[in-house]
PDB file of C-alpha atoms in Angstrom:
ATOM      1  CA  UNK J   1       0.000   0.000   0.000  1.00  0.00           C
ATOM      2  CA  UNK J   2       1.149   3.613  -0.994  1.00  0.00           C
ATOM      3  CA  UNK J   3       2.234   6.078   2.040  1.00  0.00           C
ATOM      4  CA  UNK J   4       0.644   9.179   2.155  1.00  0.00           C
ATOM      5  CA  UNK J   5       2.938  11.945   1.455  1.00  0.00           C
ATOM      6  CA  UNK J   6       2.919  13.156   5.042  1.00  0.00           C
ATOM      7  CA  UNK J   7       3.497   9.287   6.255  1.00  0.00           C
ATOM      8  CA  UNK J   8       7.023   9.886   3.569  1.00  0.00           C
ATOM      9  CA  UNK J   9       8.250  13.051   5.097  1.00  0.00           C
ATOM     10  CA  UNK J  10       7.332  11.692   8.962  1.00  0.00           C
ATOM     11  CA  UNK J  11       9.988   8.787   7.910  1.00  0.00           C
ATOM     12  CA  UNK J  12      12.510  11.341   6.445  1.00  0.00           C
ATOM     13  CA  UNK J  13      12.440  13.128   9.495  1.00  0.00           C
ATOM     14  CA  UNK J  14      13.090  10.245  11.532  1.00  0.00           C
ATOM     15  CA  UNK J  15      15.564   8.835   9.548  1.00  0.00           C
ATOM     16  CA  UNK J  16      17.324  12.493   9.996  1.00  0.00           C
ATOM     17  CA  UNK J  17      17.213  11.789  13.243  1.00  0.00           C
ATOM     18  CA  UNK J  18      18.223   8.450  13.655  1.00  0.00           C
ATOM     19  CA  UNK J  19      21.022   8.545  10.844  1.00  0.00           C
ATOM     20  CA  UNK J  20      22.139  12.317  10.527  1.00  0.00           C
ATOM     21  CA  UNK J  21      21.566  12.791  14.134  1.00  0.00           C
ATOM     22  CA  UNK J  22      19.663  16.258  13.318  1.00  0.00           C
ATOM     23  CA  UNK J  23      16.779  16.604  14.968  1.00  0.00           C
ATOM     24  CA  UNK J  24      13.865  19.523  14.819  1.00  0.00           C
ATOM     25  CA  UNK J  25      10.776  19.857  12.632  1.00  0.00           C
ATOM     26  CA  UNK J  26      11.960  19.245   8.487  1.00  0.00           C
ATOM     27  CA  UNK J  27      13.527  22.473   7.885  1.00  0.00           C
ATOM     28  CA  UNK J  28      15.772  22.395  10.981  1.00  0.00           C
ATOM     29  CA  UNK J  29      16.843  18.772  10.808  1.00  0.00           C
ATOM     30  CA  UNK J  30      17.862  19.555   7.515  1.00  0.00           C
ATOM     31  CA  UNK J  31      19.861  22.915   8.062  1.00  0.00           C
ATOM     32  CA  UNK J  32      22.111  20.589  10.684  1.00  0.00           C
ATOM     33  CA  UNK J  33      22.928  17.621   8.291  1.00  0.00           C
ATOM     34  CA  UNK J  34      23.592  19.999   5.848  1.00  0.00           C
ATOM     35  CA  UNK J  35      27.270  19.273   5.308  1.00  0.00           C
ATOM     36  CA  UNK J  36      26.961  15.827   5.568  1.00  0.00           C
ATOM     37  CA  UNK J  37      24.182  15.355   3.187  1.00  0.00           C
ATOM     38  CA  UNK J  38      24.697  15.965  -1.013  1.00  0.00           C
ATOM     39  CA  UNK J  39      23.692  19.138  -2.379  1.00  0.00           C
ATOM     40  CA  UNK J  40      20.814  17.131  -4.358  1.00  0.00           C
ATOM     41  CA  UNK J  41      19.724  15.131  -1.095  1.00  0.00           C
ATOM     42  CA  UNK J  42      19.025  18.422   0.620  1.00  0.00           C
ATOM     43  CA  UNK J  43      17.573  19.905  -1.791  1.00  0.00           C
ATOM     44  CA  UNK J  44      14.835  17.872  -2.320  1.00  0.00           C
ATOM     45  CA  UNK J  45      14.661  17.632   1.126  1.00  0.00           C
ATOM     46  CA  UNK J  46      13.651  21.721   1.212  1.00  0.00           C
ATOM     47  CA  UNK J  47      11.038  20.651  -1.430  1.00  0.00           C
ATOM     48  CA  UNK J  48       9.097  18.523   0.898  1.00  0.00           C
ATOM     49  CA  UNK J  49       9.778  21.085   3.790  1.00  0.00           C
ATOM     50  CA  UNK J  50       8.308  23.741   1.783  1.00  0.00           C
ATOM     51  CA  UNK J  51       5.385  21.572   1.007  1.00  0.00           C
ATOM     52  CA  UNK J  52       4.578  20.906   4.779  1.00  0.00           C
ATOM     53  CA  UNK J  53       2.633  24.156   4.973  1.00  0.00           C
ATOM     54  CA  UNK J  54       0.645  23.923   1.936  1.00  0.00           C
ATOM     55  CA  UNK J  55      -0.776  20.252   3.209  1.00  0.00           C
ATOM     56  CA  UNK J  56      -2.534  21.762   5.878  1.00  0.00           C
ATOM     57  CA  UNK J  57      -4.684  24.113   4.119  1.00  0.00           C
ATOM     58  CA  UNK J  58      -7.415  21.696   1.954  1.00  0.00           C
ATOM     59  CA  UNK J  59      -7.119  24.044  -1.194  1.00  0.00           C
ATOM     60  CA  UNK J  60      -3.720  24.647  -1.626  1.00  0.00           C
ATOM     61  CA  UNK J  61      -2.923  21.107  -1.307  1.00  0.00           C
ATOM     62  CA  UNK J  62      -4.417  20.578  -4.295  1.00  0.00           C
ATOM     63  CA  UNK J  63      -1.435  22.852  -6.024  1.00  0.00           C
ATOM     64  CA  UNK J  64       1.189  20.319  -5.262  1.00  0.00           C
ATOM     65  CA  UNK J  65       2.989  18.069  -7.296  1.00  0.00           C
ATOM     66  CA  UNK J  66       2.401  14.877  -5.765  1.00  0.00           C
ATOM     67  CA  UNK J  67       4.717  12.996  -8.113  1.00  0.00           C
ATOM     68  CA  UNK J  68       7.422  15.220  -7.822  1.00  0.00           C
ATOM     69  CA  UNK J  69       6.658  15.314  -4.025  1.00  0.00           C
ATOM     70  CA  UNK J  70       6.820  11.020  -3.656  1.00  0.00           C
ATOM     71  CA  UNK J  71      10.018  11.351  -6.052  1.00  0.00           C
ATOM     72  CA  UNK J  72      11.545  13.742  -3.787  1.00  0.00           C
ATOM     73  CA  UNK J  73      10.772  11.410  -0.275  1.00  0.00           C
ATOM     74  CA  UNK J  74      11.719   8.488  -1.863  1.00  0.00           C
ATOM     75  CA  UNK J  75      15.083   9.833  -3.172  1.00  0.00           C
ATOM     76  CA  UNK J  76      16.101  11.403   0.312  1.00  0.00           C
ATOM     77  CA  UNK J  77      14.724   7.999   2.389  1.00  0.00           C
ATOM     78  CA  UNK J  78      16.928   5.492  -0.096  1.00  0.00           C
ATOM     79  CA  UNK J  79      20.120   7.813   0.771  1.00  0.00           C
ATOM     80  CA  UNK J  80      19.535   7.943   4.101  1.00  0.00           C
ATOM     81  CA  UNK J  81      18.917   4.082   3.960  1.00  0.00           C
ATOM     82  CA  UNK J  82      22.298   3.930   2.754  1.00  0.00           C
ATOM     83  CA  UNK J  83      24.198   5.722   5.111  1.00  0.00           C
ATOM     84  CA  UNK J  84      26.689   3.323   7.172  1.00  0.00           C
ATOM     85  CA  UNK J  85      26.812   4.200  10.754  1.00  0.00           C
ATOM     86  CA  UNK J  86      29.826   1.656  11.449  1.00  0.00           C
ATOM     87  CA  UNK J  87      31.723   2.895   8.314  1.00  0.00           C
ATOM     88  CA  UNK J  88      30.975   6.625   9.058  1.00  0.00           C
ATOM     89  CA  UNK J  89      32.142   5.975  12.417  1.00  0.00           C
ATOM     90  CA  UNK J  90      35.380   3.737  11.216  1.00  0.00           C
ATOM     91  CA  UNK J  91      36.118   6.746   9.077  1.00  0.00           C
ATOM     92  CA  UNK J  92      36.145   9.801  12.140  1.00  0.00           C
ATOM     93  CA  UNK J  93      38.570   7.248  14.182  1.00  0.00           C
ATOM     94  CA  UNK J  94      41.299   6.829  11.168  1.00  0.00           C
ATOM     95  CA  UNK J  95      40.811  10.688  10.049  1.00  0.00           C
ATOM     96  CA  UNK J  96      41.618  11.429  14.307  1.00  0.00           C
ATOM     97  CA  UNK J  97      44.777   9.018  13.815  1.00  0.00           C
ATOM     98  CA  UNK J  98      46.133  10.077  10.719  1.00  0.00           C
ATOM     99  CA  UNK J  99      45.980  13.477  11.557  1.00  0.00           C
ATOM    100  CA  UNK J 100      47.839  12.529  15.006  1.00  0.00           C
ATOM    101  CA  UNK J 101      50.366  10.355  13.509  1.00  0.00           C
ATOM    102  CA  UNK J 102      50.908  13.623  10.892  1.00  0.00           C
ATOM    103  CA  UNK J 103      51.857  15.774  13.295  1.00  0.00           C
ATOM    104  CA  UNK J 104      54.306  12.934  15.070  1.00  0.00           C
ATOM    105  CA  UNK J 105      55.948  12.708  12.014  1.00  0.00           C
ATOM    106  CA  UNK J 106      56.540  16.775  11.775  1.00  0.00           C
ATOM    107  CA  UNK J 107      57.313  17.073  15.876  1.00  0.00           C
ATOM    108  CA  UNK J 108      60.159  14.468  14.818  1.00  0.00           C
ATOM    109  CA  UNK J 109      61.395  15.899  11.348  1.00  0.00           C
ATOM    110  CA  UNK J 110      61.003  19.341  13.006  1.00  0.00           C
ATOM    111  CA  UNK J 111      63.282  17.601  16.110  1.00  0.00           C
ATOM    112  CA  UNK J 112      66.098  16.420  14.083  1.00  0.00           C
ATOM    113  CA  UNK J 113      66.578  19.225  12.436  1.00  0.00           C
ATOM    114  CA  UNK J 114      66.709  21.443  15.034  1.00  0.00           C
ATOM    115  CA  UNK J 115      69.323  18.853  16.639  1.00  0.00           C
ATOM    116  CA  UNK J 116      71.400  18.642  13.415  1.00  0.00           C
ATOM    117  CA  UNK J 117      71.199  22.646  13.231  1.00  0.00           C
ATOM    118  CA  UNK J 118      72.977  22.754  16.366  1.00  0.00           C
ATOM    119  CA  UNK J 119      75.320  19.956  15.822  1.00  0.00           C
ATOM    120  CA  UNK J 120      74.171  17.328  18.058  1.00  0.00           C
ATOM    121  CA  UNK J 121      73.887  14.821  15.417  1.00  0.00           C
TER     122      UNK J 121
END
């Protein structure tokens, strides 16, 4: 059975929530997963947050796009769907060690030179 379009953007906000760990009504959920999500992700997520308003009044509902509405919820739920927590998380640990290990690697370059420079080795 078909959701309702409401049912669709309920679910997108959750999965924001649950996934992106933004929560707030549409709009706000959205602003704060911003830079994780892809620039076509959030923007049809502002499609179905502009739409929010205009389901509540009975004849201005009938000026949406439905299709283009369903399109738009079922893009931004099957790329939420595909976000990896475990991978995403994997990723933050080995970007926080890399970066340490980096700057290791300079304190000791930066350390032997400045023991060469004054003839220690």
């Amino acid at each position: 059975m078909a959701q309702s379009i409401a049912e669709q953007i309920a679910e997108v906000q959750e999965l924001l929530k649950s996934r992106e760990h933004a929560s707030g009504d549409l709009v706000a959920a959205l602003k704060k997963a911003r830079r994780r999500l892809p620039r076509r992700i959030f923007n049809q997520g502002m499609v179905l947050a502009q739409a929010i308003p205009l389901m509540d009044h009975p004849k201005l509902r009938l000026t949406l796009d439905e299709p283009a509405l369903r399109k738009a919820a079922r893009e931004v739920t099957t790329h939420l769907k595909s976000i990896d927590l475990a991978d995403r998380r994997k990723g933050r640990v080995l970007d926080v060690l890399s970066s340490m290990a980096f700057s290791l690697l300079v304190v000791f370059a930066l350390l032997i030179v400045v023991l060469r420079w004054r003839g220690l080795i």
